[in-house]
CSV table of C-alpha atoms in Angstrom, one decimal:
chain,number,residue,atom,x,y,z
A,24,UNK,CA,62.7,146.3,156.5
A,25,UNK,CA,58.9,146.2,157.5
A,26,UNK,CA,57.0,149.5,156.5
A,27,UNK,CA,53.9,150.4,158.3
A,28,UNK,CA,50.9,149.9,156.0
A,29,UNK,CA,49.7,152.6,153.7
A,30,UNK,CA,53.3,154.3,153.5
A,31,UNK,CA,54.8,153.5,150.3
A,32,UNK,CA,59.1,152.4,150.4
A,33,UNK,CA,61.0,155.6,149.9
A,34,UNK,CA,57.8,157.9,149.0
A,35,UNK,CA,58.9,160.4,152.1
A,36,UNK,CA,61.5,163.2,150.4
A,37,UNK,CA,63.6,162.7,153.5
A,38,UNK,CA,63.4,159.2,153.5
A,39,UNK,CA,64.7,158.7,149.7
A,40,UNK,CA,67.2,161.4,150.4
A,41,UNK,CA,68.3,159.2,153.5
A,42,UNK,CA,68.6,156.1,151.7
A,43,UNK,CA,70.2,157.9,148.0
A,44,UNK,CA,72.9,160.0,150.0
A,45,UNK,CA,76.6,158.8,149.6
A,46,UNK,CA,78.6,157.3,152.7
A,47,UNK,CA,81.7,158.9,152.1
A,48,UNK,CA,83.4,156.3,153.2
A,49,UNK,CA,85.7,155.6,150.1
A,50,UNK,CA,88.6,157.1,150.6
A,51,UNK,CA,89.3,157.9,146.6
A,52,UNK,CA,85.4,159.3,145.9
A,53,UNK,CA,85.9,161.9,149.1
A,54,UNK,CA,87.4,165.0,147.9
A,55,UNK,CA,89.7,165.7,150.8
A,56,UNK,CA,90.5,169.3,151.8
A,57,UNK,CA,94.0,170.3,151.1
A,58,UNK,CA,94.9,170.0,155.1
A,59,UNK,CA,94.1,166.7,155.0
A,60,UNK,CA,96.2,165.9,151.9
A,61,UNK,CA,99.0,167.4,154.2
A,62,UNK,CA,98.3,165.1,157.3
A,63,UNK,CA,98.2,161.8,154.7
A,64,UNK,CA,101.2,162.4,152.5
A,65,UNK,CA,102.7,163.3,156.4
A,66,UNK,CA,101.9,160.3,157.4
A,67,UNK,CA,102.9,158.3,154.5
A,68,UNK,CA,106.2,159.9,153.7
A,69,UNK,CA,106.9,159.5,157.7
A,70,UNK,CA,106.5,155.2,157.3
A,71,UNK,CA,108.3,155.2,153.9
A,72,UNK,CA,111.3,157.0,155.6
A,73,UNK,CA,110.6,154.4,158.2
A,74,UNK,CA,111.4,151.7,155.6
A,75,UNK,CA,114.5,153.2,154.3
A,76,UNK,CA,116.1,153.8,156.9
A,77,UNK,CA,118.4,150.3,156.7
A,78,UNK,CA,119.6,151.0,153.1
A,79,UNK,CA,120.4,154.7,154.1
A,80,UNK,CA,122.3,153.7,156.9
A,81,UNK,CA,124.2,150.6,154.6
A,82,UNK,CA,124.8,153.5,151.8
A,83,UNK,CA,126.1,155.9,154.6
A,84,UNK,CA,128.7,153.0,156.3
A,85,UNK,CA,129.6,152.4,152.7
A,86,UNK,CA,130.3,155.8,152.0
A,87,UNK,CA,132.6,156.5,155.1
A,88,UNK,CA,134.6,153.4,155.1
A,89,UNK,CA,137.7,153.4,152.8
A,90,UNK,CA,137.8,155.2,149.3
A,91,UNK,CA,137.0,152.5,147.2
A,92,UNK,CA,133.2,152.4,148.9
A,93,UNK,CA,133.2,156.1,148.8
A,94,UNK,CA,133.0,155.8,144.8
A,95,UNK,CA,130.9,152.7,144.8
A,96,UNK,CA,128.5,154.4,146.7
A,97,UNK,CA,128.7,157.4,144.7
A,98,UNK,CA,128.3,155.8,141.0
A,99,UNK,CA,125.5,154.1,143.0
A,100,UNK,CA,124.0,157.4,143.4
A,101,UNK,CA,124.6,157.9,140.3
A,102,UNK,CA,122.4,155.8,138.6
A,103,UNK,CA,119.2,157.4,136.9
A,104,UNK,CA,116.6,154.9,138.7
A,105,UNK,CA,118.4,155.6,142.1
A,106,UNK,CA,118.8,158.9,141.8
A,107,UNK,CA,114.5,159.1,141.0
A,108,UNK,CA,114.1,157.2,144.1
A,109,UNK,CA,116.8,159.8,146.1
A,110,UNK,CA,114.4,162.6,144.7
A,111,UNK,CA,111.5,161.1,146.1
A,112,UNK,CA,112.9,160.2,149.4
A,113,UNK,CA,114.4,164.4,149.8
A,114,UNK,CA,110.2,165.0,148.6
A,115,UNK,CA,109.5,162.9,151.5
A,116,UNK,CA,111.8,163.9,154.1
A,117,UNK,CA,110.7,168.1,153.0
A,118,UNK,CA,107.6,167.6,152.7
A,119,UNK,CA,107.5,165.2,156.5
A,120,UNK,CA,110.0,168.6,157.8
A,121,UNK,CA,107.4,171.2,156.3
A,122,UNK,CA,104.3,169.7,157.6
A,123,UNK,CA,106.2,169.2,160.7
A,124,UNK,CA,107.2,173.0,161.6
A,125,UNK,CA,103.3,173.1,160.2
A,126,UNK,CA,102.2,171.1,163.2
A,127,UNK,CA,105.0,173.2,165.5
A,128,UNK,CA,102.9,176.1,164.6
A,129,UNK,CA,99.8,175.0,165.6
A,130,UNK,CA,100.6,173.6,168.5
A,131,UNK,CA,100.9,177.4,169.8
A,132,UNK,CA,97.9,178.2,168.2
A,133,UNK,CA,99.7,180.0,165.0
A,134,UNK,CA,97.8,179.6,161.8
A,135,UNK,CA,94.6,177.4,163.2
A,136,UNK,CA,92.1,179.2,161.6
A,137,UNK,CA,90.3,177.3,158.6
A,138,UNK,CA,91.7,180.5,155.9
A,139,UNK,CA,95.1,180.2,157.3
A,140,UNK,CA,95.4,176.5,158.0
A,141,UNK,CA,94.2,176.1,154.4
A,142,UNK,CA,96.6,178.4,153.0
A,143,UNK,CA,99.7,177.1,154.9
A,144,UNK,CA,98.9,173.6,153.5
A,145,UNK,CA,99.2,175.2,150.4
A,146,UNK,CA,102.6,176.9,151.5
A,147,UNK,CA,104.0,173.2,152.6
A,148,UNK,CA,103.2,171.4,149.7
A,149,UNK,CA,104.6,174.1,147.8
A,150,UNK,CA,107.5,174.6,149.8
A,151,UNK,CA,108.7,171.1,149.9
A,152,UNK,CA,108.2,170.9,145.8
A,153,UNK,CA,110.3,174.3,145.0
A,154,UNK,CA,113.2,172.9,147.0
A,155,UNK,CA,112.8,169.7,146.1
A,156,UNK,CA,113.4,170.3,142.6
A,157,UNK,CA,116.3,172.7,143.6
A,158,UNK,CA,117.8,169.6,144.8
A,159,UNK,CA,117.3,167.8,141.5
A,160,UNK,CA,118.6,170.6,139.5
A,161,UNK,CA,121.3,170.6,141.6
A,162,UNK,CA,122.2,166.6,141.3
A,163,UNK,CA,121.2,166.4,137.9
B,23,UNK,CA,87.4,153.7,183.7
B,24,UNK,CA,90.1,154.4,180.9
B,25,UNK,CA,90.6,150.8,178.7
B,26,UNK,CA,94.5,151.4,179.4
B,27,UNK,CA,95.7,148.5,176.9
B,28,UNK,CA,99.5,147.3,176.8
B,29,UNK,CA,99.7,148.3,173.2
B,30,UNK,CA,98.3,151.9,174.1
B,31,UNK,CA,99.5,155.3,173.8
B,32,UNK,CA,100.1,155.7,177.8
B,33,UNK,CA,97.3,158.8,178.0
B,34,UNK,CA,100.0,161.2,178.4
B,35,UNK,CA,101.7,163.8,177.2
B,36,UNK,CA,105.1,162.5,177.3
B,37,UNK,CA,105.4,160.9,173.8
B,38,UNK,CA,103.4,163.9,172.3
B,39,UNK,CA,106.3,166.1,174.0
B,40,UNK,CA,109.4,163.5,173.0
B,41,UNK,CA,107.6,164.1,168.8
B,42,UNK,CA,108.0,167.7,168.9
B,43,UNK,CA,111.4,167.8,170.8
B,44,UNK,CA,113.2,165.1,168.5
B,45,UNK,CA,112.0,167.1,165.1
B,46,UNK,CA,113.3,170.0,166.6
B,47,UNK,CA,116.3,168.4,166.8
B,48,UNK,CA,116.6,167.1,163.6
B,49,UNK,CA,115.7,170.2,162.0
B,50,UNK,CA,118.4,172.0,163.6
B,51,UNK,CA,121.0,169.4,162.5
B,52,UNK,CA,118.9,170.1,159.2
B,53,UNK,CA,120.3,173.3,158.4
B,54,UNK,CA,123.9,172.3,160.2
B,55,UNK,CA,124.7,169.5,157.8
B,56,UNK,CA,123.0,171.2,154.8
B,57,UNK,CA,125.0,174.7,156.0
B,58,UNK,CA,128.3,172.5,156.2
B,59,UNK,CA,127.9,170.8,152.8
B,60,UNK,CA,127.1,173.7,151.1
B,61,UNK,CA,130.6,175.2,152.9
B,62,UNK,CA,132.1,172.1,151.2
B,63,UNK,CA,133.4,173.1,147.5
B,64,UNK,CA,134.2,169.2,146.9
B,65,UNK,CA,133.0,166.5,148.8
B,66,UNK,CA,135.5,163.7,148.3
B,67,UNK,CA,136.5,160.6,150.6
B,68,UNK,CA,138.8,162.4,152.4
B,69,UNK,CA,136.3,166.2,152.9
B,70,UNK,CA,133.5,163.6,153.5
B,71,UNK,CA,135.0,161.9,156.5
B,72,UNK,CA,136.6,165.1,158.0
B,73,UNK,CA,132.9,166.4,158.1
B,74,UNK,CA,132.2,164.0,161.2
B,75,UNK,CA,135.5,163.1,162.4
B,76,UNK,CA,135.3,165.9,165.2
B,77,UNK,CA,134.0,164.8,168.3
B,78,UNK,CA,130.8,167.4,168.6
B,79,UNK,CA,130.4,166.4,165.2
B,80,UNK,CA,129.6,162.9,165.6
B,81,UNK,CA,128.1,163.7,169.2
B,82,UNK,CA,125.6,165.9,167.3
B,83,UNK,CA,124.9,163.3,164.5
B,84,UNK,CA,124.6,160.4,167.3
B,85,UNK,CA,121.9,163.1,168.9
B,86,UNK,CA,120.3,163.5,165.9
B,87,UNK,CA,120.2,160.2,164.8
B,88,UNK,CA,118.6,158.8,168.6
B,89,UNK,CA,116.0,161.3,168.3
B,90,UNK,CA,115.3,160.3,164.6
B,91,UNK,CA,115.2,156.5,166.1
B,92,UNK,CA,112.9,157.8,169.0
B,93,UNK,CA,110.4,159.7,166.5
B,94,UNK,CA,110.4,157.1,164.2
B,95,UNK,CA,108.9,154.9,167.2
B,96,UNK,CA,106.2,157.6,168.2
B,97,UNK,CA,105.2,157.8,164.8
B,98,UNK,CA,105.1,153.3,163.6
B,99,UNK,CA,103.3,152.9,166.7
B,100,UNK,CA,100.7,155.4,166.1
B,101,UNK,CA,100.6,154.5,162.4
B,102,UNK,CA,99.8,150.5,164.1
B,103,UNK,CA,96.9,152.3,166.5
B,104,UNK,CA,95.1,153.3,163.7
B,105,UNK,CA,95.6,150.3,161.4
B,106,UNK,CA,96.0,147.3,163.5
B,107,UNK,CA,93.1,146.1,165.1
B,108,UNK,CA,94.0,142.8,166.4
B,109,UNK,CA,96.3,143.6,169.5
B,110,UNK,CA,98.3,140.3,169.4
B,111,UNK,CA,99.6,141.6,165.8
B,112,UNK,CA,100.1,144.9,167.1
B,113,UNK,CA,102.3,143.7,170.1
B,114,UNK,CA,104.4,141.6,167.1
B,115,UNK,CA,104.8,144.8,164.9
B,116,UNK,CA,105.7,147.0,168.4
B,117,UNK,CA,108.6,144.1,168.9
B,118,UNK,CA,109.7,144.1,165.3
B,119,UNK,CA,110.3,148.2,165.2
B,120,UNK,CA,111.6,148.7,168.5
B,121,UNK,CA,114.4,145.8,167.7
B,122,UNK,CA,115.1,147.1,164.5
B,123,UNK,CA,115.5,151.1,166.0
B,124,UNK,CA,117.8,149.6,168.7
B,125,UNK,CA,119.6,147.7,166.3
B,126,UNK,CA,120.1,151.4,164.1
B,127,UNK,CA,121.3,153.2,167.1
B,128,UNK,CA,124.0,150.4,167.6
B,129,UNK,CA,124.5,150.3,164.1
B,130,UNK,CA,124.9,154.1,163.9
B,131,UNK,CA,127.6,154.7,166.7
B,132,UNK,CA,129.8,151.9,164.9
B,133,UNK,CA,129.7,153.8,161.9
B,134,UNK,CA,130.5,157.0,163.0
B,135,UNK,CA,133.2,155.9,165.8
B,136,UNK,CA,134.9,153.9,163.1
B,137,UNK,CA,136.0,157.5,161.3
């Protein structure tokens, strides 16, 4: 960078606060408002129910089709690892649902103000953990 | 003028609308399915195929099911807007989900018209 003679690099307080400031650019050194934690893990349950949706649909066929598959499919379920991932997919799919009505709401301008959208992200992370782990106790 | 690309979002409110109508719908058969198992002291082979062997019940899970293929669209392709830069990959990735929904719905009514 050329500097105009006489003015030394950085000696202007603006100037070093210019150059010092972060660019919050990384995504794991912004702390993110709990709205927008909401709007990710939306997003990311959304494509991971996305990805399952083949093996849900085998499990679901296997399930229906003679008695037999009905237990396979249920000892499947049955299984400790499986039944974690089951767990996380219900998280998933409540927290996707939660957020969703979320979104519902603000589409007719319910709930937009920064107080209230920050509290009703609280309300569907919350949510979708209380009855998620209802579900567990309930499987378990 | 508006860049209107191929692998757009059509600058309209259609798909915005089709989001918010298909999760309605799913929520709704939400509660039905969760009400119905809950009404269901054991679920055995026989209880678990006599939950969709009516004809409104499989209607309804068919209806449900579409509009979870249709959302799942909406949402994979905005998911590739944001993501995917290069269009020609995009395109590719549009192809890829829009076979494999089409292939679910197919896959979907063979399952529940074979109850």
């Amino acid at each position: 960078m050329r500097l105009r003679r006489g003015v030394k690099k950085n000696s202007n307080p603006l100037r070093l606060h210019m150059a010092t400031r972060p660019k919050y650019l990384n995504l794991l050194q912004i702390r993110m408002p709990v709205p927008a934690v909401v709007s990710i893990m939306h997003r990311i349950s959304g494509a991971a129910l996305f990805l399952v949706l083949p093996a849900l649909l085998a499990w679901w066929q296997c399930s229906l089709s003679s008695p037999d598959t009905f237990d396979a499919s249920k000892s499947f379920t049955a299984m400790p690892l499986v039944k974690i991932g089951i767990l996380l997919l219900v998280w998933g799919y409540l927290h996707h649902l939660c957020a969703g009505v979320r979104h519902l709401a603000s589409d007719i301008d319910l709930g937009t103000e920064l107080k209230s959208a920050r509290f009703s992200s609280w309300l569907v992370l919350a949510v979708s953990i209380v009855l998620t782990l209802l579900i567990a106790v309930r499987i378990w | 003028m508006v860049n209107r690309a191929v692998t757009g979002a059509h600058y309209g409110l259609r798909d915005w609308l089709a989001q918010r109508v298909t999760a309605v719908v799913m929520l709704l058969y939400t509660l039905l399915i969760v009400g119905l198992l809950l009404a269901t002291p054991t679920i055995d082979h026989d209880t678990w195929r006599g939950l969709f062997a009516p004809l409104w019940m499989k209607l309804a899970t068919l209806l449900c099911l579409l509009s979870l293929y249709f959302h799942a669209w909406v949402g994979m392709r905005n998911i590739f807007m944001d993501y995917i830069k290069h269009g020609g990959v995009r395109l590719a990735l549009y192809a890829v989900v829009i076979a494999a929904l089409i292939a679910y719905a197919g896959w979907s009514a063979q399952i529940l018209w074979s109850i």
